[in-house]
PDB file of C-alpha atoms in Angstrom:
ATOM      1  CA  MET A  81      -3.584  -1.209 -18.418  1.00 42.00           C
ATOM      2  CA  THR A  82      -0.171   0.391 -17.801  1.00 48.00           C
ATOM      3  CA  ASN A  83       1.862   3.075 -19.562  1.00 51.00           C
ATOM      4  CA  GLU A  84       5.499   3.137 -20.673  1.00 56.00           C
ATOM      5  CA  CYS A  85       6.557   3.532 -17.126  1.00 54.00           C
ATOM      6  CA  GLY A  86       5.004   0.228 -16.147  1.00 57.00           C
ATOM      7  CA  HIS A  87       2.352   1.713 -13.902  1.00 70.00           C
ATOM      8  CA  LEU A  88      -0.529   4.245 -13.940  1.00 82.00           C
ATOM      9  CA  PRO A  89      -0.816   6.276 -10.720  1.00 89.00           C
ATOM     10  CA  VAL A  90      -4.351   6.106  -9.325  1.00 94.00           C
ATOM     11  CA  LEU A  91      -6.464   9.251  -8.661  1.00 95.00           C
ATOM     12  CA  PRO A  92      -3.756  11.548 -10.088  1.00 94.00           C
ATOM     13  CA  ASP A  93      -5.935  14.638 -10.557  1.00 95.00           C
ATOM     14  CA  GLN A  94      -7.570  14.266  -7.177  1.00 96.00           C
ATOM     15  CA  VAL A  95      -4.165  13.863  -5.344  1.00 97.00           C
ATOM     16  CA  CYS A  96      -2.808  17.000  -6.989  1.00 96.00           C
ATOM     17  CA  GLU A  97      -6.003  19.001  -6.269  1.00 96.00           C
ATOM     18  CA  LEU A  98      -6.053  17.900  -2.587  1.00 97.00           C
ATOM     19  CA  LEU A  99      -2.363  18.335  -1.784  1.00 97.00           C
ATOM     20  CA  ASN A 100      -2.052  21.385  -4.038  1.00 96.00           C
ATOM     21  CA  PRO A 101       1.719  21.798  -3.582  1.00 97.00           C
ATOM     22  CA  LYS A 102       3.126  25.362  -3.988  1.00 96.00           C
ATOM     23  CA  LYS A 103       6.426  26.613  -5.310  1.00 96.00           C
ATOM     24  CA  GLY A 104       9.230  25.645  -2.919  1.00 95.00           C
ATOM     25  CA  ASP A 105       7.280  23.060  -0.996  1.00 97.00           C
ATOM     26  CA  VAL A 106       8.799  19.881   0.400  1.00 97.00           C
ATOM     27  CA  ILE A 107       6.896  16.901  -1.115  1.00 98.00           C
ATOM     28  CA  VAL A 108       7.329  13.522   0.532  1.00 98.00           C
ATOM     29  CA  ASP A 109       6.120  10.456  -1.442  1.00 98.00           C
ATOM     30  CA  LEU A 110       6.208   7.597   1.071  1.00 97.00           C
ATOM     31  CA  THR A 111       5.586   4.959  -1.446  1.00 95.00           C
ATOM     32  CA  ALA A 112       7.377   6.218  -4.579  1.00 94.00           C
ATOM     33  CA  GLY A 113       6.647   3.246  -6.905  1.00 92.00           C
ATOM     34  CA  ARG A 114       7.467   4.282 -10.442  1.00 92.00           C
ATOM     35  CA  GLY A 115       7.313   7.991  -9.492  1.00 93.00           C
ATOM     36  CA  GLY A 116       4.015   8.864 -11.168  1.00 93.00           C
ATOM     37  CA  HIS A 117       2.494  10.734  -8.263  1.00 95.00           C
ATOM     38  CA  ALA A 118       5.713  12.465  -7.294  1.00 96.00           C
ATOM     39  CA  GLU A 119       6.351  13.724 -10.773  1.00 95.00           C
ATOM     40  CA  LEU A 120       2.830  15.126 -11.133  1.00 95.00           C
ATOM     41  CA  LEU A 121       3.013  16.849  -7.722  1.00 96.00           C
ATOM     42  CA  ALA A 122       6.313  18.372  -8.447  1.00 96.00           C
ATOM     43  CA  ILE A 123       5.224  19.685 -11.829  1.00 95.00           C
ATOM     44  CA  HIS A 124       2.068  21.064 -10.170  1.00 95.00           C
ATOM     45  CA  ALA A 125       4.265  22.949  -7.695  1.00 94.00           C
ATOM     46  CA  GLY A 126       6.540  24.344 -10.349  1.00 92.00           C
ATOM     47  CA  THR A 127       9.688  23.964  -8.229  1.00 88.00           C
ATOM     48  CA  ALA A 128       9.791  21.704  -5.222  1.00 89.00           C
ATOM     49  CA  GLU A 129      12.008  19.441  -3.179  1.00 95.00           C
ATOM     50  CA  VAL A 130      10.916  15.820  -3.385  1.00 97.00           C
ATOM     51  CA  LEU A 131      11.795  13.040  -0.943  1.00 98.00           C
ATOM     52  CA  LEU A 132      11.090   9.496  -2.058  1.00 98.00           C
ATOM     53  CA  PHE A 133      10.769   6.389   0.060  1.00 97.00           C
ATOM     54  CA  ASP A 134      10.310   2.883  -1.170  1.00 95.00           C
ATOM     55  CA  LEU A 135      11.344  -0.681  -0.215  1.00 93.00           C
ATOM     56  CA  ASP A 136      11.646  -1.731  -3.918  1.00 92.00           C
ATOM     57  CA  GLU A 137      15.162  -0.576  -4.846  1.00 93.00           C
ATOM     58  CA  ALA A 138      14.548  -1.010  -8.580  1.00 92.00           C
ATOM     59  CA  ASN A 139      11.352   1.022  -8.570  1.00 93.00           C
ATOM     60  CA  LEU A 140      12.968   3.739  -6.406  1.00 96.00           C
ATOM     61  CA  GLN A 141      15.866   4.100  -8.842  1.00 95.00           C
ATOM     62  CA  PHE A 142      13.398   4.262 -11.733  1.00 95.00           C
ATOM     63  CA  ALA A 143      11.376   6.934  -9.979  1.00 95.00           C
ATOM     64  CA  THR A 144      14.522   8.918  -9.077  1.00 96.00           C
ATOM     65  CA  THR A 145      15.776   8.905 -12.610  1.00 96.00           C
ATOM     66  CA  ARG A 146      12.297   9.852 -13.970  1.00 95.00           C
ATOM     67  CA  LEU A 147      12.160  12.947 -11.744  1.00 95.00           C
ATOM     68  CA  GLU A 148      15.802  13.940 -12.346  1.00 95.00           C
ATOM     69  CA  ARG A 149      15.169  14.014 -16.054  1.00 94.00           C
ATOM     70  CA  GLN A 150      12.434  16.593 -15.445  1.00 92.00           C
ATOM     71  CA  GLY A 151      15.027  18.736 -13.465  1.00 93.00           C
ATOM     72  CA  ILE A 152      13.292  18.017 -10.174  1.00 94.00           C
ATOM     73  CA  SER A 153      15.315  18.118  -6.952  1.00 94.00           C
ATOM     74  CA  VAL A 154      14.918  14.586  -5.637  1.00 96.00           C
ATOM     75  CA  HIS A 155      16.255  12.732  -2.620  1.00 97.00           C
ATOM     76  CA  PRO A 156      15.716   8.959  -2.652  1.00 97.00           C
ATOM     77  CA  HIS A 157      15.557   6.735   0.452  1.00 97.00           C
ATOM     78  CA  HIS A 158      15.563   2.983   0.058  1.00 96.00           C
ATOM     79  CA  ALA A 159      13.671   2.386   3.187  1.00 95.00           C
ATOM     80  CA  ASN A 160      10.207   1.626   4.692  1.00 95.00           C
ATOM     81  CA  PHE A 161       8.130   4.766   5.114  1.00 95.00           C
ATOM     82  CA  VAL A 162       8.107   4.196   8.959  1.00 95.00           C
ATOM     83  CA  THR A 163      11.555   5.776   8.849  1.00 96.00           C
ATOM     84  CA  ALA A 164      10.358   9.008   7.161  1.00 97.00           C
ATOM     85  CA  ALA A 165       9.538  10.993  10.308  1.00 96.00           C
ATOM     86  CA  THR A 166      12.926  10.395  11.867  1.00 96.00           C
ATOM     87  CA  THR A 167      14.718  10.935   8.563  1.00 97.00           C
ATOM     88  CA  LEU A 168      13.111  14.357   8.138  1.00 96.00           C
ATOM     89  CA  GLU A 169      13.542  15.372  11.712  1.00 94.00           C
ATOM     90  CA  ASP A 170      17.181  14.472  11.747  1.00 94.00           C
ATOM     91  CA  ALA A 171      17.703  16.497   8.585  1.00 94.00           C
ATOM     92  CA  GLY A 172      15.769  19.455   9.918  1.00 93.00           C
ATOM     93  CA  ILE A 173      13.220  19.255   7.105  1.00 95.00           C
ATOM     94  CA  GLN A 174       9.484  19.744   7.444  1.00 95.00           C
ATOM     95  CA  ALA A 175       7.101  18.304   4.848  1.00 97.00           C
ATOM     96  CA  ASN A 176       4.452  20.433   3.264  1.00 97.00           C
ATOM     97  CA  CYS A 177       2.815  17.590   1.351  1.00 98.00           C
ATOM     98  CA  VAL A 178       2.853  13.918   2.212  1.00 98.00           C
ATOM     99  CA  LEU A 179       1.423  11.105   0.142  1.00 98.00           C
ATOM    100  CA  ALA A 180       1.139   7.343   0.900  1.00 97.00           C
ATOM    101  CA  ASP A 181      -0.290   5.196  -1.890  1.00 95.00           C
ATOM    102  CA  LEU A 182      -0.629   1.826  -0.184  1.00 93.00           C
ATOM    103  CA  GLY A 183      -1.156  -0.112  -3.404  1.00 84.00           C
ATOM    104  CA  PHE A 184       1.410  -2.076  -5.455  1.00 73.00           C
ATOM    105  CA  SER A 185       2.870  -0.943  -8.670  1.00 72.00           C
ATOM    106  CA  SER A 186       1.645  -2.722 -11.771  1.00 70.00           C
ATOM    107  CA  ASN A 187       5.120  -3.782 -12.668  1.00 69.00           C
ATOM    108  CA  GLN A 188       5.404  -5.624  -9.340  1.00 72.00           C
ATOM    109  CA  MET A 189       1.966  -7.321  -9.680  1.00 70.00           C
ATOM    110  CA  ASP A 190       2.701  -8.362 -13.334  1.00 70.00           C
ATOM    111  CA  ASP A 191       6.102  -9.863 -12.558  1.00 73.00           C
ATOM    112  CA  ALA A 192       5.465 -13.518 -11.905  1.00 80.00           C
ATOM    113  CA  GLN A 193       8.878 -13.750 -10.172  1.00 79.00           C
ATOM    114  CA  ARG A 194       7.743 -11.427  -7.392  1.00 83.00           C
ATOM    115  CA  GLY A 195       4.914 -13.818  -6.432  1.00 77.00           C
ATOM    116  CA  PHE A 196       2.281 -11.188  -5.714  1.00 79.00           C
ATOM    117  CA  SER A 197      -0.351 -12.523  -8.125  1.00 82.00           C
ATOM    118  CA  PHE A 198      -1.881 -15.872  -8.943  1.00 81.00           C
ATOM    119  CA  GLY A 199      -2.453 -14.699 -12.548  1.00 78.00           C
ATOM    120  CA  SER A 200       0.724 -16.490 -13.639  1.00 82.00           C
ATOM    121  CA  ASP A 201       2.913 -19.014 -11.921  1.00 89.00           C
ATOM    122  CA  GLY A 202       5.964 -18.011 -10.026  1.00 93.00           C
ATOM    123  CA  PRO A 203       7.866 -18.413  -6.813  1.00 93.00           C
ATOM    124  CA  LEU A 204       5.724 -17.690  -3.657  1.00 95.00           C
ATOM    125  CA  ASP A 205       7.755 -14.645  -2.529  1.00 94.00           C
ATOM    126  CA  MET A 206       5.641 -11.476  -2.054  1.00 93.00           C
ATOM    127  CA  ARG A 207       8.385  -9.370  -0.488  1.00 93.00           C
ATOM    128  CA  LEU A 208       8.494  -5.681  -1.436  1.00 89.00           C
ATOM    129  CA  ASP A 209      12.201  -5.716  -0.684  1.00 90.00           C
ATOM    130  CA  PRO A 210      13.278  -9.158  -2.101  1.00 88.00           C
ATOM    131  CA  THR A 211      16.584  -8.958  -0.106  1.00 89.00           C
ATOM    132  CA  ILE A 212      15.160  -9.102   3.414  1.00 89.00           C
ATOM    133  CA  GLY A 213      12.622 -10.942   5.492  1.00 89.00           C
ATOM    134  CA  PRO A 214      10.777 -14.280   5.142  1.00 94.00           C
ATOM    135  CA  THR A 215       8.943 -15.110   1.966  1.00 96.00           C
ATOM    136  CA  ALA A 216       5.316 -16.089   1.687  1.00 96.00           C
ATOM    137  CA  ALA A 217       6.434 -19.619   1.034  1.00 97.00           C
ATOM    138  CA  GLU A 218       8.308 -19.659   4.353  1.00 97.00           C
ATOM    139  CA  LEU A 219       5.157 -18.541   6.182  1.00 97.00           C
ATOM    140  CA  VAL A 220       2.964 -21.016   4.401  1.00 97.00           C
ATOM    141  CA  ASN A 221       5.215 -23.923   5.129  1.00 97.00           C
ATOM    142  CA  THR A 222       6.195 -23.146   8.741  1.00 97.00           C
ATOM    143  CA  MET A 223       3.103 -21.548  10.392  1.00 97.00           C
ATOM    144  CA  SER A 224       0.998 -23.752  12.536  1.00 97.00           C
ATOM    145  CA  GLU A 225      -2.521 -24.411  11.143  1.00 97.00           C
ATOM    146  CA  LYS A 226      -4.036 -22.053  13.762  1.00 98.00           C
ATOM    147  CA  GLU A 227      -1.516 -19.315  12.923  1.00 98.00           C
ATOM    148  CA  LEU A 228      -2.163 -19.670   9.212  1.00 98.00           C
ATOM    149  CA  ALA A 229      -5.974 -19.684   9.692  1.00 98.00           C
ATOM    150  CA  ASP A 230      -5.774 -16.607  11.907  1.00 98.00           C
ATOM    151  CA  THR A 231      -3.577 -14.731   9.441  1.00 97.00           C
ATOM    152  CA  ILE A 232      -5.855 -15.520   6.501  1.00 97.00           C
ATOM    153  CA  TYR A 233      -8.962 -14.578   8.505  1.00 97.00           C
ATOM    154  CA  PHE A 234      -7.829 -11.406  10.217  1.00 96.00           C
ATOM    155  CA  LEU A 235      -5.598  -9.958   7.415  1.00 96.00           C
ATOM    156  CA  GLY A 236      -7.624 -11.264   4.441  1.00 95.00           C
ATOM    157  CA  GLU A 237     -11.090 -11.301   6.000  1.00 94.00           C
ATOM    158  CA  GLU A 238     -11.524 -14.759   4.373  1.00 95.00           C
ATOM    159  CA  PRO A 239     -14.562 -16.602   5.745  1.00 94.00           C
ATOM    160  CA  TYR A 240     -13.166 -19.960   4.792  1.00 96.00           C
ATOM    161  CA  SER A 241      -9.801 -19.417   6.479  1.00 97.00           C
ATOM    162  CA  ARG A 242     -10.056 -22.596   8.641  1.00 97.00           C
ATOM    163  CA  ARG A 243     -10.788 -24.851   5.762  1.00 96.00           C
ATOM    164  CA  ILE A 244      -7.948 -23.287   3.673  1.00 97.00           C
ATOM    165  CA  ALA A 245      -5.433 -23.566   6.438  1.00 97.00           C
ATOM    166  CA  GLN A 246      -6.316 -27.165   7.023  1.00 97.00           C
ATOM    167  CA  LYS A 247      -5.913 -27.900   3.328  1.00 97.00           C
ATOM    168  CA  ILE A 248      -2.560 -26.186   3.149  1.00 97.00           C
ATOM    169  CA  THR A 249      -1.123 -27.908   6.252  1.00 97.00           C
ATOM    170  CA  LEU A 250      -2.248 -31.348   5.000  1.00 97.00           C
ATOM    171  CA  GLU A 251      -0.757 -30.776   1.513  1.00 96.00           C
ATOM    172  CA  ARG A 252       2.566 -29.348   2.665  1.00 96.00           C
ATOM    173  CA  GLU A 253       3.214 -32.604   4.641  1.00 94.00           C
ATOM    174  CA  GLU A 254       3.636 -34.277   1.275  1.00 94.00           C
ATOM    175  CA  VAL A 255       5.347 -31.572  -0.772  1.00 96.00           C
ATOM    176  CA  PRO A 256       6.304 -27.980   0.357  1.00 97.00           C
ATOM    177  CA  ILE A 257       4.135 -25.286  -1.253  1.00 97.00           C
ATOM    178  CA  LEU A 258       6.488 -23.066  -3.198  1.00 96.00           C
ATOM    179  CA  THR A 259       4.602 -21.597  -6.063  1.00 96.00           C
ATOM    180  CA  THR A 260       1.763 -19.226  -6.602  1.00 95.00           C
ATOM    181  CA  ALA A 261      -0.084 -21.593  -8.838  1.00 94.00           C
ATOM    182  CA  ARG A 262      -0.056 -24.423  -6.368  1.00 96.00           C
ATOM    183  CA  LEU A 263      -1.197 -22.218  -3.505  1.00 96.00           C
ATOM    184  CA  ALA A 264      -4.022 -20.810  -5.642  1.00 94.00           C
ATOM    185  CA  GLN A 265      -5.151 -24.271  -6.566  1.00 94.00           C
ATOM    186  CA  LEU A 266      -5.141 -25.456  -3.020  1.00 95.00           C
ATOM    187  CA  VAL A 267      -7.318 -22.557  -1.980  1.00 95.00           C
ATOM    188  CA  ARG A 268      -9.703 -23.266  -4.834  1.00 93.00           C
ATOM    189  CA  ASP A 269      -9.858 -26.885  -3.759  1.00 93.00           C
ATOM    190  CA  ALA A 270     -10.623 -25.810  -0.179  1.00 94.00           C
ATOM    191  CA  TYR A 271     -13.532 -23.690  -1.476  1.00 92.00           C
ATOM    192  CA  GLY A 272     -14.945 -26.728  -3.241  1.00 87.00           C
ATOM    193  CA  ALA A 273     -18.231 -26.043  -5.091  1.00 82.00           C
ATOM    194  CA  ARG A 274     -18.321 -22.519  -3.585  1.00 82.00           C
ATOM    195  CA  ALA A 275     -15.457 -21.574  -6.016  1.00 77.00           C
ATOM    196  CA  ARG A 276     -17.860 -21.571  -8.938  1.00 80.00           C
ATOM    197  CA  SER A 277     -20.152 -18.911  -7.362  1.00 79.00           C
ATOM    198  CA  SER A 278     -17.508 -16.742  -5.747  1.00 79.00           C
ATOM    199  CA  ARG A 279     -17.497 -13.157  -6.991  1.00 78.00           C
ATOM    200  CA  LEU A 280     -13.736 -12.977  -6.448  1.00 80.00           C
ATOM    201  CA  HIS A 281     -11.133 -15.581  -7.350  1.00 87.00           C
ATOM    202  CA  PRO A 282     -11.064 -17.891  -4.268  1.00 92.00           C
ATOM    203  CA  ALA A 283      -7.357 -17.156  -3.677  1.00 92.00           C
ATOM    204  CA  THR A 284      -7.708 -13.312  -3.635  1.00 91.00           C
ATOM    205  CA  ARG A 285      -8.074 -12.913   0.083  1.00 93.00           C
ATOM    206  CA  THR A 286      -5.516 -15.481   1.047  1.00 95.00           C
ATOM    207  CA  PHE A 287      -2.924 -13.888  -1.206  1.00 94.00           C
ATOM    208  CA  MET A 288      -3.728 -10.457   0.245  1.00 92.00           C
ATOM    209  CA  ALA A 289      -3.362 -11.787   3.769  1.00 95.00           C
ATOM    210  CA  LEU A 290      -0.016 -13.335   3.085  1.00 96.00           C
ATOM    211  CA  ARG A 291       1.292 -10.245   1.283  1.00 93.00           C
ATOM    212  CA  ILE A 292       0.283  -8.079   4.247  1.00 94.00           C
ATOM    213  CA  ALA A 293       1.870 -10.438   6.684  1.00 96.00           C
ATOM    214  CA  VAL A 294       5.091 -10.751   4.721  1.00 95.00           C
ATOM    215  CA  ASN A 295       5.617  -6.998   4.473  1.00 93.00           C
ATOM    216  CA  GLY A 296       4.149  -5.973   7.901  1.00 94.00           C
ATOM    217  CA  GLU A 297       1.862  -3.534   5.991  1.00 94.00           C
ATOM    218  CA  LEU A 298      -0.631  -2.836   8.703  1.00 96.00           C
ATOM    219  CA  ASP A 299       2.005  -2.357  11.341  1.00 96.00           C
ATOM    220  CA  ALA A 300       3.734   0.129   9.079  1.00 96.00           C
ATOM    221  CA  LEU A 301       0.469   1.972   8.365  1.00 97.00           C
ATOM    222  CA  ASP A 302      -0.234   2.171  12.177  1.00 97.00           C
ATOM    223  CA  ALA A 303       3.219   3.543  12.776  1.00 97.00           C
ATOM    224  CA  LEU A 304       2.833   6.135  10.047  1.00 97.00           C
ATOM    225  CA  LEU A 305      -0.522   7.341  11.433  1.00 97.00           C
ATOM    226  CA  LEU A 306       1.069   7.721  14.907  1.00 97.00           C
ATOM    227  CA  ASP A 307       3.914   9.746  13.345  1.00 96.00           C
ATOM    228  CA  VAL A 308       1.342  11.933  11.643  1.00 96.00           C
ATOM    229  CA  GLU A 309      -0.354  12.571  15.051  1.00 95.00           C
ATOM    230  CA  ALA A 310       2.977  13.142  16.724  1.00 93.00           C
ATOM    231  CA  GLY A 311       4.095  15.495  13.894  1.00 92.00           C
ATOM    232  CA  GLY A 312       0.854  17.413  14.378  1.00 89.00           C
ATOM    233  CA  ARG A 313       1.692  17.949  18.039  1.00 89.00           C
ATOM    234  CA  LYS A 314       5.253  19.020  17.378  1.00 84.00           C
ATOM    235  CA  VAL A 315       4.755  21.432  14.558  1.00 70.00           C
ATOM    236  CA  ASP A 316       6.089  24.383  16.722  1.00 71.00           C
ATOM    237  CA  SER A 317       9.144  22.453  17.907  1.00 71.00           C
ATOM    238  CA  GLY A 318      10.781  21.144  14.778  1.00 78.00           C
ATOM    239  CA  GLY A 319       8.658  18.064  13.954  1.00 90.00           C
ATOM    240  CA  TRP A 320       8.773  16.405  10.564  1.00 96.00           C
ATOM    241  CA  LEU A 321       5.553  18.104   9.331  1.00 96.00           C
ATOM    242  CA  HIS A 322       5.069  21.795   8.507  1.00 95.00           C
ATOM    243  CA  PRO A 323       2.306  23.431  10.711  1.00 94.00           C
ATOM    244  CA  THR A 324      -0.019  23.437   7.669  1.00 95.00           C
ATOM    245  CA  ALA A 325       1.136  20.201   6.110  1.00 96.00           C
ATOM    246  CA  LYS A 326      -1.349  18.156   4.067  1.00 98.00           C
ATOM    247  CA  ILE A 327      -1.238  14.350   4.349  1.00 98.00           C
ATOM    248  CA  ALA A 328      -3.033  12.078   1.925  1.00 98.00           C
ATOM    249  CA  VAL A 329      -3.415   8.333   1.964  1.00 98.00           C
ATOM    250  CA  ILE A 330      -4.667   6.045  -0.812  1.00 97.00           C
ATOM    251  CA  SER A 331      -5.967   2.684   0.625  1.00 96.00           C
ATOM    252  CA  PHE A 332      -7.115  -0.426  -1.253  1.00 93.00           C
ATOM    253  CA  HIS A 333      -9.027  -2.531   1.258  1.00 92.00           C
ATOM    254  CA  SER A 334     -11.158  -2.019   4.392  1.00 93.00           C
ATOM    255  CA  LEU A 335      -8.405  -2.940   6.907  1.00 95.00           C
ATOM    256  CA  GLU A 336      -6.303  -0.020   5.623  1.00 96.00           C
ATOM    257  CA  ASP A 337      -9.131   2.483   5.011  1.00 97.00           C
ATOM    258  CA  ARG A 338     -10.671   1.820   8.458  1.00 97.00           C
ATOM    259  CA  ARG A 339      -7.446   2.759  10.156  1.00 97.00           C
ATOM    260  CA  VAL A 340      -6.936   5.880   8.101  1.00 98.00           C
ATOM    261  CA  LYS A 341     -10.479   6.990   8.616  1.00 98.00           C
ATOM    262  CA  GLN A 342     -10.320   6.558  12.407  1.00 98.00           C
ATOM    263  CA  SER A 343      -7.002   8.267  12.625  1.00 98.00           C
ATOM    264  CA  PHE A 344      -8.054  11.291  10.610  1.00 98.00           C
ATOM    265  CA  VAL A 345     -11.293  11.663  12.558  1.00 97.00           C
ATOM    266  CA  ALA A 346      -9.343  11.619  15.795  1.00 97.00           C
ATOM    267  CA  LEU A 347      -6.959  14.260  14.522  1.00 97.00           C
ATOM    268  CA  GLU A 348      -9.890  16.488  13.754  1.00 97.00           C
ATOM    269  CA  LYS A 349     -11.612  15.822  17.089  1.00 96.00           C
ATOM    270  CA  ASN A 350      -8.371  16.643  18.932  1.00 95.00           C
ATOM    271  CA  GLU A 351      -8.089  19.892  16.933  1.00 95.00           C
ATOM    272  CA  LEU A 352      -4.753  18.834  15.371  1.00 95.00           C
ATOM    273  CA  ALA A 353      -6.044  18.793  11.797  1.00 96.00           C
ATOM    274  CA  LYS A 354      -9.079  19.291   9.640  1.00 97.00           C
ATOM    275  CA  ARG A 355     -10.258  16.588   7.236  1.00 97.00           C
ATOM    276  CA  LEU A 356     -10.134  17.614   3.549  1.00 97.00           C
ATOM    277  CA  THR A 357     -12.311  14.633   2.676  1.00 97.00           C
ATOM    278  CA  ARG A 358     -15.432  13.761   4.701  1.00 94.00           C
ATOM    279  CA  LYS A 359     -15.905  10.661   2.563  1.00 96.00           C
ATOM    280  CA  PRO A 360     -13.174   8.746   0.672  1.00 96.00           C
ATOM    281  CA  ILE A 361     -12.634   9.991  -2.882  1.00 96.00           C
ATOM    282  CA  ARG A 362     -13.027   7.205  -5.438  1.00 95.00           C
ATOM    283  CA  ALA A 363     -11.926   6.850  -9.040  1.00 93.00           C
ATOM    284  CA  THR A 364     -14.264   8.096 -11.701  1.00 94.00           C
ATOM    285  CA  VAL A 365     -15.910   5.641 -14.129  1.00 94.00           C
ATOM    286  CA  GLU A 366     -13.592   6.959 -16.868  1.00 93.00           C
ATOM    287  CA  GLU A 367     -10.510   6.232 -14.780  1.00 92.00           C
ATOM    288  CA  GLN A 368     -11.761   2.772 -13.759  1.00 92.00           C
ATOM    289  CA  SER A 369     -12.280   1.875 -17.371  1.00 91.00           C
ATOM    290  CA  ARG A 370      -8.763   3.064 -18.226  1.00 91.00           C
ATOM    291  CA  ASN A 371      -7.155   1.607 -15.149  1.00 89.00           C
ATOM    292  CA  GLN A 372      -8.953  -1.324 -13.475  1.00 87.00           C
ATOM    293  CA  ARG A 373      -6.635  -1.313 -10.506  1.00 86.00           C
ATOM    294  CA  SER A 374      -8.062   2.060  -9.499  1.00 90.00           C
ATOM    295  CA  ARG A 375     -11.528   0.525  -8.704  1.00 91.00           C
ATOM    296  CA  PRO A 376     -10.921  -0.222  -4.970  1.00 91.00           C
ATOM    297  CA  ALA A 377      -8.823   2.850  -4.323  1.00 94.00           C
ATOM    298  CA  LYS A 378      -9.948   5.248  -1.597  1.00 97.00           C
ATOM    299  CA  LEU A 379      -8.347   8.652  -1.037  1.00 97.00           C
ATOM    300  CA  ARG A 380      -8.492  10.457   2.293  1.00 98.00           C
ATOM    301  CA  ALA A 381      -6.613  13.615   3.306  1.00 98.00           C
ATOM    302  CA  VAL A 382      -6.138  15.967   6.258  1.00 98.00           C
ATOM    303  CA  GLN A 383      -4.442  19.340   6.771  1.00 97.00           C
ATOM    304  CA  LEU A 384      -2.704  20.167   9.996  1.00 96.00           C
ATOM    305  CA  GLY A 385      -4.045  22.976  12.089  1.00 87.00           C
ATOM    306  CA  SER A 386      -7.588  23.108  13.469  1.00 63.00           C
TER     307      SER A 386
END
């Protein structure tokens, strides 16, 4: 389910409660999407300066316009969030509240032309920024069988990765794999009889792995977590984070959540921050029924200062 903006932000109340922005704060939304979280946080603060980062230029423009119509001071950056720390430091700005929602906007998932979903047929693209980088089709058709199997196994945690990679490499010798429907069918075929008893659609993990690979998602998250640590160590010397900044991350699968958890635990152990969430915050039953895409979401947060 989506609203008129094409996307429902997950865990909206919990994000506002944890970050609790105040009047005059600098709010940084590292994954602006359609602007839902940023708008709520800015309204919660009363008056605030908002910096938006997003690789999807169309979504970034939508979010910017959405906030401007509310009279919110907004500064959009069409860039990966790995550039945020440098951008803020160069501008002499320190963030009070930082949010990274690592999920995808519903309008992206529902657009068959983006190639993120096997729910409807479309080109096998999967790029967040459709103007740069290799597509999923390029990876699927050029990777060696071993590279493909390793990608699907390590990034998708798919137990049948070897079988799937073998099926893909055999089939692409006849005809290149260029559409989401064909890839999904090949994965289902590789599953064989197991497809009937699979709790998830057989292609779920393979699509996730390719999407992560195409967009370098885990590398970007690792870089962000290092920037948070570095910012925590530089709070007294003009780093990108205010000395009492709050940082929240919403993850959607174990590879992301594991990294966030380990990083936040280390920050607390090293007395650079305190965890605001001992366990991840999950969507309520009510929210899950209203927005099915909130079901896997896990929210963790820290505040700088020991």
